[in-house]
Each structure stands twice: as C-alpha cells, then as structure tokens.
Amino acid sequence: MVEGEGRVIERKFEQPLGSDQLGLGEMAWFDSHIDELRQQFGGLYVAIKNRNIVAAASTPRELKRLVRERGIEAPLITEITLEPGPEATAY
C-alpha cells in the first residue's frame, strides 16, 4: 500500500530485472516504468524498495517520516516530475 496526498494506493509493477542484475535494481526498474509512474505519482516524492513504490508524499520531509514509521531501510528516494526530464534522485 502506498499513501499519497491523503489516499491509499495499492499497486505492484512488473519486475523487469533481477535485484542483482548489473547492480542496477531500483534505478533500472524506475527508468523502465517512468511513464506509468509519472501518470500515477507525478509531482510527488516516492520511496522505492524491491522495485515497488513503498511510500509517496508531497514533500521529502513527509516521505522520510513515512519511511521511518514503516521501518523501511535504505529505499531509493526520488521526486517524480510532472514533465519528462531529469528526476532528482537521492539514495
């Protein structure tokens, strides 16, 4: 389940790469699903773990709070922009 702007979203995506394949894991999954992710999460910050969105929020502070509360360790955190372009990513 993913919380985003007051709504709960339950969503699983295909997993195109094995978690250890080329060491790309989360970023490769993110890159291959960016169009679908932008439609659903555009304008939000998301936490990605095991190639799934595990939390979403409108601010980095809120996202970090959700990640801490859920005990999610070392997710990939990124902003999904509304328009195509470079995404702001932090590990």
PDB file of C-alpha atoms in Angstrom:
ATOM      1  CA  MET A   1       0.000   0.000   0.000  1.00  0.00           C
ATOM      2  CA  VAL A   2       1.134   3.500  -0.767  1.00  0.00           C
ATOM      3  CA  GLU A   3      -0.133   6.653   0.849  1.00  0.00           C
ATOM      4  CA  GLY A   4      -0.104   9.724  -1.313  1.00  0.00           C
ATOM      5  CA  GLU A   5      -1.836  13.028  -0.674  1.00  0.00           C
ATOM      6  CA  GLY A   6      -4.433  11.514   1.633  1.00  0.00           C
ATOM      7  CA  ARG A   7      -5.220   8.489  -0.495  1.00  0.00           C
ATOM      8  CA  VAL A   8      -4.037   4.899  -0.263  1.00  0.00           C
ATOM      9  CA  ILE A   9      -2.780   3.245  -3.428  1.00  0.00           C
ATOM     10  CA  GLU A  10      -2.114  -0.452  -3.734  1.00  0.00           C
ATOM     11  CA  ARG A  11      -0.052  -1.190  -6.818  1.00  0.00           C
ATOM     12  CA  LYS A  12       2.521  -3.726  -7.950  1.00  0.00           C
ATOM     13  CA  PHE A  13       4.516  -3.376 -11.156  1.00  0.00           C
ATOM     14  CA  GLU A  14       6.308  -5.932 -13.296  1.00  0.00           C
ATOM     15  CA  GLN A  15       9.868  -6.527 -12.261  1.00  0.00           C
ATOM     16  CA  PRO A  16      11.976  -6.403 -15.429  1.00  0.00           C
ATOM     17  CA  LEU A  17      15.354  -7.064 -13.776  1.00  0.00           C
ATOM     18  CA  GLY A  18      16.580  -9.369 -11.049  1.00  0.00           C
ATOM     19  CA  SER A  19      17.682  -7.451  -7.968  1.00  0.00           C
ATOM     20  CA  ASP A  20      21.347  -8.215  -8.558  1.00  0.00           C
ATOM     21  CA  GLN A  21      21.399  -7.954 -12.352  1.00  0.00           C
ATOM     22  CA  LEU A  22      24.163  -5.484 -13.261  1.00  0.00           C
ATOM     23  CA  GLY A  23      23.707  -3.861  -9.860  1.00  0.00           C
ATOM     24  CA  LEU A  24      21.009  -1.612 -11.302  1.00  0.00           C
ATOM     25  CA  GLY A  25      17.967  -2.916  -9.419  1.00  0.00           C
ATOM     26  CA  GLU A  26      15.805   0.003  -8.328  1.00  0.00           C
ATOM     27  CA  MET A  27      17.088   2.560 -10.859  1.00  0.00           C
ATOM     28  CA  ALA A  28      16.624   0.239 -13.835  1.00  0.00           C
ATOM     29  CA  TRP A  29      13.096  -0.572 -12.659  1.00  0.00           C
ATOM     30  CA  PHE A  30      12.378   3.131 -12.151  1.00  0.00           C
ATOM     31  CA  ASP A  31      13.712   4.054 -15.606  1.00  0.00           C
ATOM     32  CA  SER A  32      11.700   1.349 -17.344  1.00  0.00           C
ATOM     33  CA  HIS A  33       8.447   2.403 -15.588  1.00  0.00           C
ATOM     34  CA  ILE A  34       8.850   6.195 -15.518  1.00  0.00           C
ATOM     35  CA  ASP A  35       5.908   6.947 -17.832  1.00  0.00           C
ATOM     36  CA  GLU A  36       3.486   4.855 -15.775  1.00  0.00           C
ATOM     37  CA  LEU A  37       4.924   6.182 -12.521  1.00  0.00           C
ATOM     38  CA  ARG A  38       4.635   9.786 -13.745  1.00  0.00           C
ATOM     39  CA  GLN A  39       0.928   9.268 -14.506  1.00  0.00           C
ATOM     40  CA  GLN A  40       0.234   7.967 -11.016  1.00  0.00           C
ATOM     41  CA  PHE A  41       2.815   9.789  -8.868  1.00  0.00           C
ATOM     42  CA  GLY A  42       3.814  12.883 -10.904  1.00  0.00           C
ATOM     43  CA  GLY A  43       4.647  15.779  -8.600  1.00  0.00           C
ATOM     44  CA  LEU A  44       5.292  13.514  -5.604  1.00  0.00           C
ATOM     45  CA  TYR A  45       8.361  12.172  -3.872  1.00  0.00           C
ATOM     46  CA  VAL A  46       8.481   8.377  -3.731  1.00  0.00           C
ATOM     47  CA  ALA A  47      10.436   5.708  -1.883  1.00  0.00           C
ATOM     48  CA  ILE A  48      11.315   2.617  -3.919  1.00  0.00           C
ATOM     49  CA  LYS A  49      12.270  -0.702  -2.360  1.00  0.00           C
ATOM     50  CA  ASN A  50      12.496  -4.062  -4.132  1.00  0.00           C
ATOM     51  CA  ARG A  51      11.223  -2.399  -7.331  1.00  0.00           C
ATOM     52  CA  ASN A  52       7.964  -1.235  -5.759  1.00  0.00           C
ATOM     53  CA  ILE A  53       6.742   2.141  -4.579  1.00  0.00           C
ATOM     54  CA  VAL A  54       6.560   1.697  -0.803  1.00  0.00           C
ATOM     55  CA  ALA A  55       5.634   5.280   0.132  1.00  0.00           C
ATOM     56  CA  ALA A  56       4.714   8.547  -1.599  1.00  0.00           C
ATOM     57  CA  ALA A  57       4.296  12.088  -0.262  1.00  0.00           C
ATOM     58  CA  SER A  58       4.186  15.668  -1.465  1.00  0.00           C
ATOM     59  CA  THR A  59       7.352  16.701   0.409  1.00  0.00           C
ATOM     60  CA  PRO A  60      10.678  14.990   1.132  1.00  0.00           C
ATOM     61  CA  ARG A  61      10.163  15.568   4.859  1.00  0.00           C
ATOM     62  CA  GLU A  62       6.772  13.788   4.828  1.00  0.00           C
ATOM     63  CA  LEU A  63       8.209  10.926   2.774  1.00  0.00           C
ATOM     64  CA  LYS A  64      11.118  10.453   5.167  1.00  0.00           C
ATOM     65  CA  ARG A  65       8.651  10.382   8.071  1.00  0.00           C
ATOM     66  CA  LEU A  66       6.583   7.663   6.355  1.00  0.00           C
ATOM     67  CA  VAL A  67       9.721   5.632   5.594  1.00  0.00           C
ATOM     68  CA  ARG A  68      10.887   5.850   9.227  1.00  0.00           C
ATOM     69  CA  GLU A  69       7.452   4.958  10.613  1.00  0.00           C
ATOM     70  CA  ARG A  70       7.243   1.886   8.403  1.00  0.00           C
ATOM     71  CA  GLY A  71      10.773   0.755   9.231  1.00  0.00           C
ATOM     72  CA  ILE A  72      11.822   0.729   5.583  1.00  0.00           C
ATOM     73  CA  GLU A  73      15.608   0.520   5.393  1.00  0.00           C
ATOM     74  CA  ALA A  74      17.624   2.187   2.631  1.00  0.00           C
ATOM     75  CA  PRO A  75      14.974   2.858  -0.017  1.00  0.00           C
ATOM     76  CA  LEU A  76      15.746   4.777  -3.173  1.00  0.00           C
ATOM     77  CA  ILE A  77      14.101   8.194  -2.742  1.00  0.00           C
ATOM     78  CA  THR A  78      13.293  10.301  -5.764  1.00  0.00           C
ATOM     79  CA  GLU A  79      10.979  13.022  -6.982  1.00  0.00           C
ATOM     80  CA  ILE A  80       8.786  12.110  -9.937  1.00  0.00           C
ATOM     81  CA  THR A  81       8.450  15.238 -12.013  1.00  0.00           C
ATOM     82  CA  LEU A  82       5.237  16.127 -13.829  1.00  0.00           C
ATOM     83  CA  GLU A  83       7.033  16.633 -17.136  1.00  0.00           C
ATOM     84  CA  PRO A  84       9.699  14.433 -18.728  1.00  0.00           C
ATOM     85  CA  GLY A  85      13.196  15.443 -17.748  1.00  0.00           C
ATOM     86  CA  PRO A  86      15.847  14.596 -15.202  1.00  0.00           C
ATOM     87  CA  GLU A  87      14.440  13.196 -11.977  1.00  0.00           C
ATOM     88  CA  ALA A  88      16.009  14.364  -8.708  1.00  0.00           C
ATOM     89  CA  THR A  89      17.325  11.227  -7.040  1.00  0.00           C
ATOM     90  CA  ALA A  90      18.913  10.603  -3.663  1.00  0.00           C
ATOM     91  CA  TYR A  91      19.930   7.307  -2.069  1.00  0.00           C
TER      92      TYR A  91
END
